[in-house]
Amino acid sequence: MTTVVNGTFTDTYAAVLQFYAKQVQLLDSGRFEEYAATFTADGEFQHTPGLPAARTTAGIIAELNSFNTRFDNDPVQRRHWFNMINLTERTDGAIDASFYALVLTTRPGVKEPLVGPSCFVNDVLVFEDGELRNRSRKVGHDQLF
Amino acid sequence: MTTVVNGTFTDTYAAVLQFYAKQVQLLDSGRFEEYAATFTADGEFQHTPGLPAARTTAGIIAELNSFNTRFDNDPVQRRHWFNMINLTERTDGAIDASFYALVLTTRPGVKEPLVGPSCFVNDVLVFEDGELRNRSRKVGHDQLF
Amino acid sequence: MTTVVNGTFTDTYAAVLQFYAKQVQLLDSGRFEEYAATFTADGEFQHTPGLPAARTTAGIIAELNSFNTRFDNDPVQRRHWFNMINLTERTDGAIDASFYALVLTTRPGVKEPLVGPSCFVNDVLVFEDGELRNRSRKVGHDQLF
């Protein structure tokens, strides 16, 4: 079901940077259906410590809608920054990606964003029909170490 | 007038990262003439919400000199961070780049920088004689959403 | 002694991003011996303004152990972020890398990390048996400009 693309490591690295850029821009503009579509159909998304992972496209959309009700009366522009992306290619073509993530939250009229949480993320990525997808994402929060 | 370089997407992605690194290091060290030279001769640079874009090399230098008078009696080290860079190649060889930007401002003797504004930037890049240049840059500020 | 790898600039750029990702993840998880092993045997590491550089693998490990005693009774999760990485390849195969670095420090139970210092780093990198290593690293702190 998963198409393995045998590019070079360099090609994979650039593809992952581009994939994450598009993915977070979808998330931060509230396009949750499109964000969920960057996961495989049976994808797993665990972003809140202590809570079970959301599973499947519908499950991820429901989780994001639910999570974001906290901003219903508190409009903010969030930005997810990913950095220091460490990739390991598995022999089956899947990619382990571990990286730092930081959330910046800007309120209307306030130039200085709220900074945090700082996170450590473990993704498993796969190529499907030549396109990268998250098979899973697990977000660890630094304040809970 | 514009030379199209038909590299791979991977080559383009690395070239853009390198281009931005050099460009912001020029900006943050006050080398405004060299920063302006990273734009095309008729380049457009809009960085302050509500104000018209600066145009042409001379116009961009003038705008940066004018903007930075605010630091004349308030020495700071500013750092522009770009991240989550999303590239789309046009059929004519130009590149649309949209990305997150964050300004960090450090004052002498103060270890913790001022963080912000958080921005969303839309660039149009072109290759001229094999070198990347900004044809335009438009900076949106997150606190004005 | 140093094996020069003649990849493309693009390959080098991706290799450096990957190298830095692994390197800082070692540093931030307190694996100082493995961090020191990312330097050449005679490598030089200068990270505290005004103090002499640590030299050799053993010297770098000693310096990191000494520096980190400050956290013995103050557990924190630090994260080093590198960005805006500007690479210049020397004719002998060494690579000059200059980039921005930011330290984020999270304390248990506190969602918002301490931000800073903001730094400017100059590295000299070499390939040894196909693997990148730091021949030197000099960290400048923005608050001391």
Tab-separated table of C-alpha atoms in Angstrom:
chain	number	residue	atom	x	y	z
A	1	MET	CA	0.000	0.000	0.000
A	2	THR	CA	2.929	2.292	0.715
A	3	THR	CA	5.013	3.277	-2.269
A	4	VAL	CA	8.666	3.484	-1.381
A	5	VAL	CA	10.493	6.272	-3.156
A	6	ASN	CA	14.189	5.557	-3.449
A	7	GLY	CA	15.565	9.064	-3.640
A	8	THR	CA	18.848	10.124	-2.117
A	9	PHE	CA	19.073	11.141	1.515
A	10	THR	CA	19.433	14.719	0.304
A	11	ASP	CA	16.205	14.504	-1.687
A	12	THR	CA	14.429	13.041	1.315
A	13	TYR	CA	15.722	15.772	3.608
A	14	ALA	CA	14.480	18.558	1.329
A	15	ALA	CA	11.150	16.768	0.822
A	16	VAL	CA	10.648	16.534	4.579
A	17	LEU	CA	11.404	20.236	5.104
A	18	GLN	CA	8.910	21.146	2.389
A	19	PHE	CA	6.314	18.698	3.740
A	20	TYR	CA	6.545	20.114	7.264
A	21	ALA	CA	6.341	23.695	5.981
A	22	LYS	CA	3.089	22.999	4.153
A	23	GLN	CA	1.740	20.891	6.989
A	24	VAL	CA	2.187	23.492	9.741
A	25	GLN	CA	0.879	26.261	7.546
A	26	LEU	CA	-2.321	24.221	7.176
A	27	LEU	CA	-2.492	23.642	10.927
A	28	ASP	CA	-1.848	27.272	11.823
A	29	SER	CA	-4.471	28.556	9.426
A	30	GLY	CA	-7.092	26.246	10.905
A	31	ARG	CA	-7.385	24.018	7.841
A	32	PHE	CA	-7.726	20.903	9.959
A	33	GLU	CA	-9.175	18.656	7.254
A	34	GLU	CA	-6.197	19.364	5.038
A	35	TYR	CA	-3.840	18.914	7.992
A	36	ALA	CA	-5.429	15.535	8.747
A	37	ALA	CA	-4.968	14.590	5.096
A	38	THR	CA	-1.187	14.869	5.592
A	39	PHE	CA	-1.503	11.718	7.714
A	40	THR	CA	-2.115	8.239	6.341
A	41	ALA	CA	-5.731	7.055	6.495
A	42	ASP	CA	-4.926	5.044	9.629
A	43	GLY	CA	-2.543	7.701	10.982
A	44	GLU	CA	-1.958	8.297	14.669
A	45	PHE	CA	-1.596	11.748	16.241
A	46	GLN	CA	-0.739	12.164	19.895
A	47	HIS	CA	-0.169	15.780	20.907
A	48	THR	CA	-1.522	16.185	24.434
A	49	PRO	CA	0.456	14.545	27.219
A	50	GLY	CA	-1.545	11.905	29.075
A	51	LEU	CA	-4.321	11.707	26.530
A	52	PRO	CA	-4.665	8.842	24.046
A	53	ALA	CA	-3.672	9.376	20.422
A	54	ALA	CA	-6.264	10.374	17.822
A	55	ARG	CA	-6.513	7.790	15.057
A	56	THR	CA	-7.702	7.897	11.429
A	57	THR	CA	-8.421	10.989	9.367
A	58	ALA	CA	-11.812	11.552	10.981
A	59	GLY	CA	-10.377	11.056	14.450
A	60	ILE	CA	-7.621	13.607	13.873
A	61	ILE	CA	-10.067	16.199	12.552
A	62	ALA	CA	-12.354	15.656	15.550
A	63	GLU	CA	-9.419	16.015	17.966
A	64	LEU	CA	-8.240	19.261	16.355
A	65	ASN	CA	-11.734	20.737	16.343
A	66	SER	CA	-12.143	19.792	19.982
A	67	PHE	CA	-8.715	21.099	21.029
A	68	ASN	CA	-9.232	24.406	19.281
A	69	THR	CA	-12.535	25.272	20.957
A	70	ARG	CA	-10.304	26.879	23.632
A	71	PHE	CA	-9.642	29.685	21.143
A	72	ASP	CA	-13.313	30.277	20.269
A	73	ASN	CA	-13.531	33.431	22.372
A	74	ASP	CA	-9.811	34.145	22.402
A	75	PRO	CA	-8.628	34.705	18.835
A	76	VAL	CA	-4.954	33.979	18.391
A	77	GLN	CA	-2.513	33.338	15.564
A	78	ARG	CA	-0.495	30.270	16.452
A	79	ARG	CA	2.711	29.292	14.684
A	80	HIS	CA	4.352	25.895	14.991
A	81	TRP	CA	8.107	25.984	14.427
A	82	PHE	CA	9.962	22.713	13.763
A	83	ASN	CA	13.759	22.573	13.808
A	84	MET	CA	16.824	20.348	14.276
A	85	ILE	CA	15.200	17.591	12.220
A	86	ASN	CA	16.982	14.262	12.581
A	87	LEU	CA	16.019	11.685	9.938
A	88	THR	CA	16.682	7.952	9.925
A	89	GLU	CA	15.557	5.906	6.940
A	90	ARG	CA	14.250	2.418	7.709
A	91	THR	CA	14.905	-0.425	5.340
A	92	ASP	CA	11.188	-0.612	4.481
A	93	GLY	CA	11.225	3.000	3.245
A	94	ALA	CA	9.611	4.565	6.312
A	95	ILE	CA	11.447	7.474	7.911
A	96	ASP	CA	11.907	8.174	11.591
A	97	ALA	CA	11.989	11.914	12.183
A	98	SER	CA	12.764	13.397	15.589
A	99	PHE	CA	12.856	17.151	16.007
A	100	TYR	CA	12.284	20.178	18.217
A	101	ALA	CA	9.014	22.061	18.041
A	102	LEU	CA	8.046	25.396	19.522
A	103	VAL	CA	4.621	27.006	19.585
A	104	LEU	CA	4.369	30.793	19.258
A	105	THR	CA	1.000	32.351	20.059
A	106	THR	CA	0.255	35.934	19.036
A	107	ARG	CA	-2.759	37.860	20.322
A	108	PRO	CA	-4.280	40.754	18.356
A	109	GLY	CA	-2.362	43.971	18.847
A	110	VAL	CA	0.383	42.345	20.938
A	111	LYS	CA	3.702	42.330	19.099
A	112	GLU	CA	5.459	39.877	21.407
A	113	PRO	CA	4.134	36.317	21.064
A	114	LEU	CA	3.716	33.907	23.939
A	115	VAL	CA	6.566	31.409	23.588
A	116	GLY	CA	5.966	27.758	24.401
A	117	PRO	CA	5.555	24.967	24.950
A	118	SER	CA	8.899	23.664	23.758
A	119	CYS	CA	8.446	20.098	22.537
A	120	PHE	CA	10.275	17.062	21.243
A	121	VAL	CA	8.433	15.272	18.463
A	122	ASN	CA	8.783	11.733	17.098
A	123	ASP	CA	7.238	11.179	13.687
A	124	VAL	CA	7.090	8.149	11.455
A	125	LEU	CA	6.787	9.277	7.842
A	126	VAL	CA	6.017	7.236	4.738
A	127	PHE	CA	5.754	7.965	1.043
A	128	GLU	CA	2.308	7.233	-0.458
A	129	ASP	CA	2.147	7.634	-4.229
A	130	GLY	CA	5.257	9.768	-4.031
A	131	GLU	CA	3.851	12.063	-1.334
A	132	LEU	CA	5.038	12.163	2.253
A	133	ARG	CA	2.510	11.383	4.965
A	134	ASN	CA	2.666	10.999	8.727
A	135	ARG	CA	1.967	7.465	9.819
A	136	SER	CA	2.294	8.710	13.364
A	137	ARG	CA	3.250	11.742	15.426
A	138	LYS	CA	3.979	11.754	19.137
A	139	VAL	CA	4.593	15.095	20.823
A	140	GLY	CA	6.492	15.234	24.120
A	141	HIS	CA	6.342	18.414	26.183
A	142	ASP	CA	9.604	19.656	27.699
A	143	GLN	CA	7.979	20.944	30.891
A	144	LEU	CA	6.985	17.360	31.752
A	145	PHE	CA	10.479	15.839	31.662
B	1	MET	CA	16.480	39.231	-18.421
B	2	THR	CA	15.952	36.519	-15.837
B	3	THR	CA	17.997	33.381	-16.287
B	4	VAL	CA	15.997	30.309	-15.366
B	5	VAL	CA	18.059	27.614	-13.675
B	6	ASN	CA	16.499	24.206	-14.115
B	7	GLY	CA	17.862	22.424	-11.072
B	8	THR	CA	15.936	19.829	-9.131
B	9	PHE	CA	13.500	20.837	-6.410
B	10	THR	CA	16.068	19.624	-3.897
B	11	ASP	CA	18.747	21.900	-5.359
B	12	THR	CA	16.352	24.814	-5.281
B	13	TYR	CA	15.403	24.137	-1.665
B	14	ALA	CA	19.033	24.113	-0.504
B	15	ALA	CA	19.807	27.203	-2.585
B	16	VAL	CA	16.932	29.091	-0.960
B	17	LEU	CA	18.056	28.132	2.566
B	18	GLN	CA	21.588	29.312	1.776
B	19	PHE	CA	20.300	32.501	0.107
B	20	TYR	CA	18.151	33.417	3.113
B	21	ALA	CA	20.986	32.708	5.541
B	22	LYS	CA	23.309	35.112	3.753
B	23	GLN	CA	20.556	37.663	3.230
B	24	VAL	CA	19.490	37.945	6.874
B	25	GLN	CA	23.089	38.000	8.065
B	26	LEU	CA	23.595	41.078	5.850
B	27	LEU	CA	20.420	42.681	7.198
B	28	ASP	CA	21.257	41.972	10.829
B	29	SER	CA	24.768	43.356	10.522
B	30	GLY	CA	23.465	46.608	9.033
B	31	ARG	CA	24.879	46.004	5.557
B	32	PHE	CA	21.800	47.473	3.904
B	33	GLU	CA	23.364	48.096	0.481
B	34	GLU	CA	24.323	44.442	0.252
B	35	TYR	CA	20.896	43.405	1.535
B	36	ALA	CA	19.249	45.562	-1.125
B	37	ALA	CA	21.475	43.900	-3.731
B	38	THR	CA	19.798	40.565	-2.913
B	39	PHE	CA	16.699	42.010	-4.598
B	40	THR	CA	16.294	42.488	-8.339
B	41	ALA	CA	16.960	46.031	-9.586
B	42	ASP	CA	13.200	46.683	-9.703
B	43	GLY	CA	12.549	44.665	-6.527
B	44	GLU	CA	9.728	45.407	-4.118
B	45	PHE	CA	10.057	45.224	-0.328
B	46	GLN	CA	7.067	45.753	1.928
B	47	HIS	CA	7.851	45.160	5.602
B	48	THR	CA	5.787	47.652	7.586
B	49	PRO	CA	2.043	47.056	7.742
B	50	GLY	CA	0.043	49.873	6.224
B	51	LEU	CA	2.991	51.548	4.526
B	52	PRO	CA	3.673	51.287	0.788
B	53	ALA	CA	6.403	48.958	-0.447
B	54	ALA	CA	9.893	50.287	-1.120
B	55	ARG	CA	10.905	49.795	-4.752
B	56	THR	CA	14.240	49.553	-6.571
B	57	THR	CA	17.655	49.087	-5.005
B	58	ALA	CA	17.952	52.754	-4.010
B	59	GLY	CA	14.430	52.774	-2.570
B	60	ILE	CA	15.102	49.690	-0.423
B	61	ILE	CA	18.352	51.150	0.943
B	62	ALA	CA	16.573	54.420	1.771
B	63	GLU	CA	13.743	52.571	3.530
B	64	LEU	CA	16.157	50.494	5.637
B	65	ASN	CA	18.221	53.541	6.600
B	66	SER	CA	15.048	55.380	7.573
B	67	PHE	CA	13.575	52.430	9.513
B	68	ASN	CA	16.770	51.868	11.452
B	69	THR	CA	17.135	55.424	12.744
B	70	ARG	CA	15.000	54.149	15.658
B	71	PHE	CA	18.080	52.283	16.881
B	72	ASP	CA	20.445	55.291	16.641
B	73	ASN	CA	20.434	55.871	20.396
B	74	ASP	CA	19.352	52.380	21.354
B	75	PRO	CA	21.979	49.906	20.155
B	76	VAL	CA	20.587	46.428	19.626
B	77	GLN	CA	21.553	43.238	17.876
B	78	ARG	CA	18.596	42.078	15.861
B	79	ARG	CA	18.284	38.576	14.404
B	80	HIS	CA	15.743	37.594	11.767
B	81	TRP	CA	14.826	33.919	11.884
B	82	PHE	CA	13.028	32.350	8.904
B	83	ASN	CA	11.485	28.889	9.129
B	84	MET	CA	8.880	26.517	7.708
B	85	ILE	CA	9.744	27.571	4.163
B	86	ASN	CA	7.143	26.472	1.621
B	87	LEU	CA	8.308	26.693	-1.999
B	88	THR	CA	6.241	26.522	-5.182
B	89	GLU	CA	8.003	26.713	-8.512
B	90	ARG	CA	6.185	28.618	-11.261
B	91	THR	CA	6.384	27.497	-14.861
B	92	ASP	CA	8.390	30.621	-15.749
B	93	GLY	CA	11.114	29.707	-13.239
B	94	ALA	CA	10.094	32.128	-10.502
B	95	ILE	CA	9.558	30.673	-7.050
B	96	ASP	CA	6.846	31.521	-4.561
B	97	ALA	CA	8.193	31.204	-1.032
B	98	SER	CA	5.963	31.571	2.008
B	99	PHE	CA	7.434	31.191	5.468
B	100	TYR	CA	7.410	32.160	9.123
B	101	ALA	CA	9.718	34.879	10.396
B	102	LEU	CA	10.566	35.912	13.924
B	103	VAL	CA	12.597	38.901	15.046
B	104	LEU	CA	14.817	38.557	18.127
B	105	THR	CA	16.228	41.764	19.569
B	106	THR	CA	19.069	41.649	22.085
B	107	ARG	CA	20.153	44.673	24.131
B	108	PRO	CA	23.695	45.002	25.507
B	109	GLY	CA	24.167	42.994	28.690
B	110	VAL	CA	20.692	41.444	28.579
B	111	LYS	CA	20.854	37.725	27.933
B	112	GLU	CA	17.180	37.256	27.121
B	113	PRO	CA	16.208	38.769	23.768
B	114	LEU	CA	12.919	40.508	23.090
B	115	VAL	CA	10.891	38.058	21.008
B	116	GLY	CA	8.683	39.323	18.199
B	117	PRO	CA	7.037	40.253	16.039
B	118	SER	CA	6.054	36.891	14.608
B	119	CYS	CA	5.440	37.292	10.892
B	120	PHE	CA	4.271	35.505	7.776
B	121	VAL	CA	6.254	36.391	4.689
B	122	ASN	CA	5.456	35.990	0.986
B	123	ASP	CA	8.463	36.227	-1.335
B	124	VAL	CA	8.764	35.908	-5.070
B	125	LEU	CA	12.276	34.722	-5.933
B	126	VAL	CA	13.992	34.525	-9.307
B	127	PHE	CA	17.353	33.327	-10.543
B	128	GLU	CA	19.472	36.030	-12.226
B	129	ASP	CA	22.696	34.743	-13.776
B	130	GLY	CA	22.407	31.702	-11.547
B	131	GLU	CA	21.947	33.712	-8.345
B	132	LEU	CA	18.740	33.918	-6.371
B	133	ARG	CA	17.173	37.341	-5.908
B	134	ASN	CA	13.971	38.624	-4.339
B	135	ARG	CA	11.643	40.104	-6.930
B	136	SER	CA	9.350	40.967	-4.048
B	137	ARG	CA	8.872	40.478	-0.318
B	138	LYS	CA	5.693	41.169	1.603
B	139	VAL	CA	5.778	40.798	5.393
B	140	GLY	CA	2.534	40.274	7.309
B	141	HIS	CA	2.537	40.774	11.077
B	142	ASP	CA	0.731	38.193	13.175
B	143	GLN	CA	-0.524	40.709	15.743
B	144	LEU	CA	-2.595	42.395	12.999
B	145	PHE	CA	-4.611	39.359	11.938
C	1	MET	CA	43.924	12.511	7.616
C	2	THR	CA	40.753	14.276	6.532
C	3	THR	CA	38.807	12.606	3.761
C	4	VAL	CA	37.302	15.161	1.426
C	5	VAL	CA	33.891	14.195	0.117
C	6	ASN	CA	33.144	15.867	-3.178
C	7	GLY	CA	29.350	15.958	-3.059
C	8	THR	CA	27.293	18.749	-4.490
C	9	PHE	CA	26.599	21.881	-2.484
C	10	THR	CA	23.047	20.588	-2.050
C	11	ASP	CA	24.298	17.303	-0.592
C	12	THR	CA	26.581	19.193	1.754
C	13	TYR	CA	23.769	21.478	2.891
C	14	ALA	CA	21.466	18.567	3.769
C	15	ALA	CA	24.329	16.709	5.456
C	16	VAL	CA	25.074	19.731	7.645
C	17	LEU	CA	21.408	20.105	8.672
C	18	GLN	CA	21.278	16.427	9.613
C	19	PHE	CA	24.640	16.610	11.420
C	20	TYR	CA	23.561	19.598	13.508
C	21	ALA	CA	20.221	17.958	14.359
C	22	LYS	CA	21.941	14.861	15.740
C	23	GLN	CA	24.642	16.905	17.437
C	24	VAL	CA	22.320	19.188	19.407
C	25	GLN	CA	20.053	16.303	20.367
C	26	LEU	CA	23.118	14.669	21.944
C	27	LEU	CA	24.053	17.884	23.723
C	28	ASP	CA	20.528	18.544	25.006
C	29	SER	CA	20.127	15.026	26.344
C	30	GLY	CA	23.388	15.279	28.286
C	31	ARG	CA	25.280	12.764	26.173
C	32	PHE	CA	28.467	14.805	26.335
C	33	GLU	CA	30.852	12.043	25.284
C	34	GLU	CA	28.882	11.508	22.116
C	35	TYR	CA	28.668	15.261	21.563
C	36	ALA	CA	32.442	15.545	21.947
C	37	ALA	CA	32.813	12.738	19.408
C	38	THR	CA	31.169	14.977	16.802
C	39	PHE	CA	34.374	17.047	16.937
C	40	THR	CA	37.706	15.981	15.446
C	41	ALA	CA	40.165	14.486	17.932
C	42	ASP	CA	42.002	17.834	18.113
C	43	GLY	CA	38.770	19.848	17.896
C	44	GLU	CA	38.310	23.250	19.515
C	45	PHE	CA	35.128	24.346	21.275
C	46	GLN	CA	34.725	27.882	22.592
C	47	HIS	CA	31.269	28.578	23.977
C	48	THR	CA	31.719	30.919	26.936
C	49	PRO	CA	32.730	34.491	26.168
C	50	GLY	CA	36.067	35.447	27.702
C	51	LEU	CA	37.101	31.897	28.522
C	52	PRO	CA	39.647	29.933	26.498
C	53	ALA	CA	38.456	27.225	24.118
C	54	ALA	CA	38.289	23.602	25.219
C	55	ARG	CA	40.534	21.395	23.080
C	56	THR	CA	40.565	17.667	22.237
C	57	THR	CA	37.824	15.162	22.928
C	58	ALA	CA	38.725	14.815	26.605
C	59	GLY	CA	38.930	18.579	27.018
C	60	ILE	CA	35.485	19.132	25.504
C	61	ILE	CA	33.908	16.453	27.724
C	62	ALA	CA	35.540	18.000	30.819
C	63	GLU	CA	34.319	21.478	29.855
C	64	LEU	CA	30.738	20.286	29.321
C	65	ASN	CA	30.689	18.363	32.599
C	66	SER	CA	32.023	21.414	34.391
C	67	PHE	CA	29.614	23.848	32.704
C	68	ASN	CA	26.605	21.674	33.453
C	69	THR	CA	27.209	21.396	37.196
C	70	ARG	CA	25.110	24.596	37.372
C	71	PHE	CA	22.064	22.437	36.646
C	72	ASP	CA	22.833	19.814	39.315
C	73	ASN	CA	20.177	21.122	41.698
C	74	ASP	CA	18.124	22.900	39.072
C	75	PRO	CA	16.870	20.342	36.566
C	76	VAL	CA	16.087	21.867	33.194
C	77	GLN	CA	15.520	20.713	29.643
C	78	ARG	CA	17.650	22.841	27.378
C	79	ARG	CA	17.197	23.004	23.608
C	80	HIS	CA	19.729	24.495	21.225
C	81	TRP	CA	18.181	25.834	18.045
C	82	PHE	CA	20.424	26.580	15.051
C	83	ASN	CA	19.130	28.499	12.043
C	84	MET	CA	20.065	30.670	9.053
C	85	ILE	CA	23.029	28.434	8.278
C	86	ASN	CA	25.468	30.032	5.822
C	87	LEU	CA	27.968	27.591	4.309
C	88	THR	CA	31.165	28.348	2.397
C	89	GLU	CA	33.214	25.461	1.035
C	90	ARG	CA	36.977	25.904	1.168
C	91	THR	CA	39.163	24.532	-1.594
C	92	ASP	CA	40.655	21.983	0.839
C	93	GLY	CA	37.212	20.503	1.533
C	94	ALA	CA	36.648	22.165	4.907
C	95	ILE	CA	33.405	24.097	5.327
C	96	ASP	CA	32.902	27.418	7.068
C	97	ALA	CA	29.470	27.513	8.675
C	98	SER	CA	28.118	30.645	10.309
C	99	PHE	CA	24.668	30.598	11.833
C	100	TYR	CA	22.288	31.858	14.498
C	101	ALA	CA	21.754	29.873	17.683
C	102	LEU	CA	19.179	30.266	20.405
C	103	VAL	CA	18.998	28.440	23.715
C	104	LEU	CA	15.577	27.574	25.150
C	105	THR	CA	15.477	26.420	28.763
C	106	THR	CA	12.369	24.742	30.166
C	107	ARG	CA	11.857	24.139	33.878
C	108	PRO	CA	9.598	21.346	35.163
C	109	GLY	CA	5.947	22.326	35.071
C	110	VAL	CA	6.582	25.679	33.369
C	111	LYS	CA	5.181	25.729	29.860
C	112	GLU	CA	6.981	28.870	28.716
C	113	PRO	CA	10.733	28.345	28.270
C	114	LEU	CA	13.355	30.920	29.137
C	115	VAL	CA	14.550	32.326	25.820
C	116	GLY	CA	18.208	33.169	25.342
C	117	PRO	CA	20.988	33.781	24.901
C	118	SER	CA	20.832	34.546	21.209
C	119	CYS	CA	24.175	33.695	19.642
C	120	PHE	CA	26.170	33.862	16.446
C	121	VAL	CA	28.276	30.772	15.828
C	122	ASN	CA	31.277	30.202	13.570
C	123	ASP	CA	32.083	26.556	12.863
C	124	VAL	CA	34.737	24.925	10.759
C	125	LEU	CA	33.504	21.527	9.604
C	126	VAL	CA	35.400	18.711	7.904
C	127	PHE	CA	34.514	15.311	6.540
C	128	GLU	CA	36.349	12.407	8.219
C	129	ASP	CA	35.723	9.016	6.613
C	130	GLY	CA	32.589	10.465	5.075
C	131	GLU	CA	31.245	11.832	8.368
C	132	LEU	CA	31.018	15.494	9.258
C	133	ARG	CA	32.934	16.692	12.303
C	134	ASN	CA	33.545	20.065	13.915
C	135	ARG	CA	37.179	21.080	13.690
C	136	SER	CA	36.210	24.153	15.673
C	137	ARG	CA	33.234	26.027	17.074
C	138	LYS	CA	33.260	29.582	18.360
C	139	VAL	CA	30.081	30.935	19.946
C	140	GLY	CA	29.539	34.689	20.159
C	141	HIS	CA	26.835	36.026	22.470
C	142	ASP	CA	24.601	38.776	21.142
C	143	GLN	CA	24.306	40.570	24.483
C	144	LEU	CA	28.054	41.258	24.380
C	145	PHE	CA	28.132	43.086	21.041
